[in-house]
Amino acid sequence: MNNGCNRWQIISRLHLILSAIIICFMISATGLVASAAEMPEIQRRGYITVAVKDNLPLLGFKDADGKLQGLEIDLAKRLAADLLGKADAVKLQPVSNRDRLSVVFNHKVDIAIARVTATESRSRLVSFSVPYYMDGTYLITKDATVQQINDLAKRKIAVLNNSSTIAEVRYYIPKAELVGVNSYQEAQAAIENNSVAAFAADGSLLSGWVREHPQYRLLPTKLSTAPLSVVMPKGLQYDELRREINEAIARYIAQGWLKERIEYWGLVNSQ
């Protein structure tokens, strides 16, 4: 009998240890150990946690020294300065695209500034601030004969497979021949070897190409508009946080600070 009890005690103990190891592994793998907080709690602890991107040049990326830079990083620091009195009162948490909403919805961070487009379906899960940048679909080319979208009629245009860009290009340039690609790298290779005349994608990302490669140009016509907003948690307890962020962004727009930062980073200015 004692041997049986000891055996079950050992098994139970091993089960608890294994469970603890799994939980620790999950926490360390995600790196998301913070949690969303109401405004009084954020002020009490002295910092705000913000999910950001670290691989989107001009919006959120790591520089040569490994420091996070970009328009969205500037915005996170400016909000920290206004809400808490110090630009460094912010903890930046890089996230993947698929986690940008869930980290806020699941209260892993306070807010996300990670190139998120405000949509009706997403607003069922989270709240959105007033837009801080109006992104949208543009066409990029290095072909000197292409000056406007009409010049691309009956020409080949690269588009990302299964993207909403396909319908937008078909609407504006119905006679163009669309060539599906799986990545931005594939699209750039197609432009470089002249197998396509242009590539249609988000202006915020294409602006990075222009900054790095002066031979590229963005055509002036914008095919669609996508408002980028701060992702915030739902719930009455977060009303003060949402109000302060919305009022701050409205000031940045009115005072010209956002326009200045957009121009500084070389983003196409559509404010």
Short mmCIF file of C-alpha atoms in Angstrom, two decimals, residues 61-195:
data_model
loop_
_atom_site.label_atom_id
_atom_site.label_comp_id
_atom_site.label_asym_id
_atom_site.label_seq_id
_atom_site.Cartn_x
_atom_site.Cartn_y
_atom_site.Cartn_z
CA PHE A 61 12.68 48.50 -37.17
CA LYS A 62 16.07 47.86 -35.59
CA ASP A 63 18.94 50.09 -36.67
CA ALA A 64 22.57 49.01 -37.08
CA ASP A 65 23.03 49.16 -33.30
CA GLY A 66 19.95 47.04 -32.64
CA LYS A 67 17.90 49.99 -31.33
CA LEU A 68 14.24 50.28 -32.30
CA GLN A 69 13.54 53.21 -34.62
CA GLY A 70 10.74 54.50 -36.85
CA LEU A 71 7.54 56.55 -36.86
CA GLU A 72 5.67 54.15 -34.59
CA ILE A 73 8.57 54.04 -32.12
CA ASP A 74 8.59 57.85 -32.06
CA LEU A 75 4.84 57.82 -31.38
CA ALA A 76 5.19 55.31 -28.53
CA LYS A 77 7.86 57.45 -26.85
CA ARG A 78 5.90 60.68 -27.37
CA LEU A 79 2.81 59.12 -25.79
CA ALA A 80 4.92 57.96 -22.84
CA ALA A 81 6.27 61.49 -22.44
CA ASP A 82 2.77 63.00 -22.44
CA LEU A 83 1.10 60.35 -20.29
CA LEU A 84 3.92 59.78 -17.81
CA GLY A 85 6.31 62.72 -18.18
CA LYS A 86 9.25 60.74 -19.62
CA ALA A 87 9.90 59.50 -23.17
CA ASP A 88 11.74 56.47 -21.80
CA ALA A 89 8.80 55.46 -19.58
CA VAL A 90 7.85 52.85 -22.15
CA LYS A 91 8.61 49.16 -22.56
CA LEU A 92 8.60 48.16 -26.23
CA GLN A 93 7.64 44.57 -27.06
CA PRO A 94 8.26 43.43 -30.67
CA VAL A 95 5.46 41.19 -31.98
CA SER A 96 4.61 39.27 -35.12
CA ASN A 97 1.76 40.36 -37.37
CA ARG A 98 -0.53 37.58 -36.14
CA ASP A 99 -0.10 38.66 -32.49
CA ARG A 100 -0.72 42.40 -32.89
CA LEU A 101 -4.35 42.21 -31.73
CA SER A 102 -4.18 39.22 -29.41
CA VAL A 103 -1.53 40.74 -27.14
CA VAL A 104 -3.91 43.63 -26.42
CA PHE A 105 -7.08 41.51 -26.34
CA ASN A 106 -5.42 39.08 -23.93
CA HIS A 107 -3.97 41.93 -21.84
CA LYS A 108 -0.32 41.04 -22.44
CA VAL A 109 0.52 44.70 -23.19
CA ASP A 110 -1.25 48.00 -22.59
CA ILE A 111 -1.46 49.05 -26.25
CA ALA A 112 -0.08 48.15 -29.68
CA ILE A 113 1.41 50.52 -32.26
CA ALA A 114 2.32 47.97 -34.90
CA ARG A 115 0.99 48.97 -38.32
CA VAL A 116 -2.56 47.88 -37.58
CA THR A 117 -5.34 49.02 -39.90
CA ALA A 118 -8.55 49.91 -38.10
CA THR A 119 -11.40 47.80 -39.48
CA GLU A 120 -14.97 47.10 -38.38
CA SER A 121 -14.32 43.40 -37.81
CA ARG A 122 -11.24 44.07 -35.66
CA SER A 123 -13.12 46.67 -33.62
CA ARG A 124 -15.25 43.87 -32.20
CA LEU A 125 -12.18 42.65 -30.31
CA VAL A 126 -10.27 45.85 -29.52
CA SER A 127 -10.64 49.63 -29.59
CA PHE A 128 -8.84 51.89 -32.05
CA SER A 129 -7.48 55.39 -31.64
CA VAL A 130 -7.94 58.16 -34.16
CA PRO A 131 -5.55 57.37 -37.06
CA TYR A 132 -1.96 58.55 -36.73
CA TYR A 133 -1.10 57.72 -40.35
CA MET A 134 -3.18 57.17 -43.48
CA ASP A 135 -1.57 54.28 -45.29
CA GLY A 136 -2.84 52.81 -48.53
CA THR A 137 -2.00 51.06 -51.78
CA TYR A 138 0.48 52.67 -54.16
CA LEU A 139 2.40 51.55 -57.21
CA ILE A 140 6.18 51.61 -57.33
CA THR A 141 8.34 51.48 -60.46
CA LYS A 142 11.81 52.22 -61.79
CA ASP A 143 10.63 52.45 -65.40
CA ALA A 144 11.15 56.03 -66.62
CA THR A 145 8.34 55.64 -69.17
CA VAL A 146 5.81 55.11 -66.38
CA GLN A 147 4.70 58.42 -64.89
CA GLN A 148 1.07 57.70 -64.00
CA ILE A 149 -1.15 54.66 -63.58
CA ASN A 150 -2.56 54.97 -67.12
CA ASP A 151 0.93 54.24 -68.44
CA LEU A 152 0.59 50.74 -66.97
CA ALA A 153 -2.33 49.70 -69.18
CA LYS A 154 -1.40 46.40 -70.87
CA ARG A 155 1.80 46.25 -68.78
CA LYS A 156 2.70 43.66 -66.14
CA ILE A 157 2.18 44.60 -62.48
CA ALA A 158 3.31 42.45 -59.56
CA VAL A 159 0.85 41.92 -56.71
CA LEU A 160 1.06 39.80 -53.57
CA ASN A 161 -0.89 36.56 -53.95
CA ASN A 162 -4.30 36.56 -52.22
CA SER A 163 -4.04 40.24 -51.21
CA SER A 164 -6.77 42.88 -51.40
CA THR A 165 -4.43 44.82 -53.69
CA ILE A 166 -5.43 42.56 -56.59
CA ALA A 167 -9.00 43.94 -56.70
CA GLU A 168 -7.77 47.51 -56.31
CA VAL A 169 -5.37 47.28 -59.25
CA ARG A 170 -7.98 45.56 -61.42
CA TYR A 171 -10.42 48.37 -60.66
CA TYR A 172 -8.03 51.22 -61.54
CA ILE A 173 -6.05 49.51 -64.32
CA PRO A 174 -8.36 46.82 -65.76
CA LYS A 175 -6.18 46.15 -68.80
CA ALA A 176 -3.00 45.51 -66.84
CA GLU A 177 -1.60 41.97 -66.60
CA LEU A 178 -1.24 40.97 -62.95
CA VAL A 179 1.66 38.78 -61.87
CA GLY A 180 1.32 37.07 -58.48
CA VAL A 181 4.32 37.04 -56.13
CA ASN A 182 4.76 35.54 -52.68
CA SER A 183 6.91 38.24 -51.07
CA TYR A 184 8.28 41.74 -51.36
CA GLN A 185 11.68 40.25 -52.19
CA GLU A 186 10.18 38.36 -55.12
CA ALA A 187 8.46 41.52 -56.33
CA GLN A 188 11.69 43.51 -56.18
CA ALA A 189 13.53 40.81 -58.12
CA ALA A 190 10.80 40.92 -60.78
CA ILE A 191 11.20 44.70 -61.13
CA GLU A 192 14.98 44.44 -61.25
CA ASN A 193 14.97 41.89 -64.07
CA ASN A 194 12.27 43.87 -65.90
CA SER A 195 9.74 41.03 -65.90
#
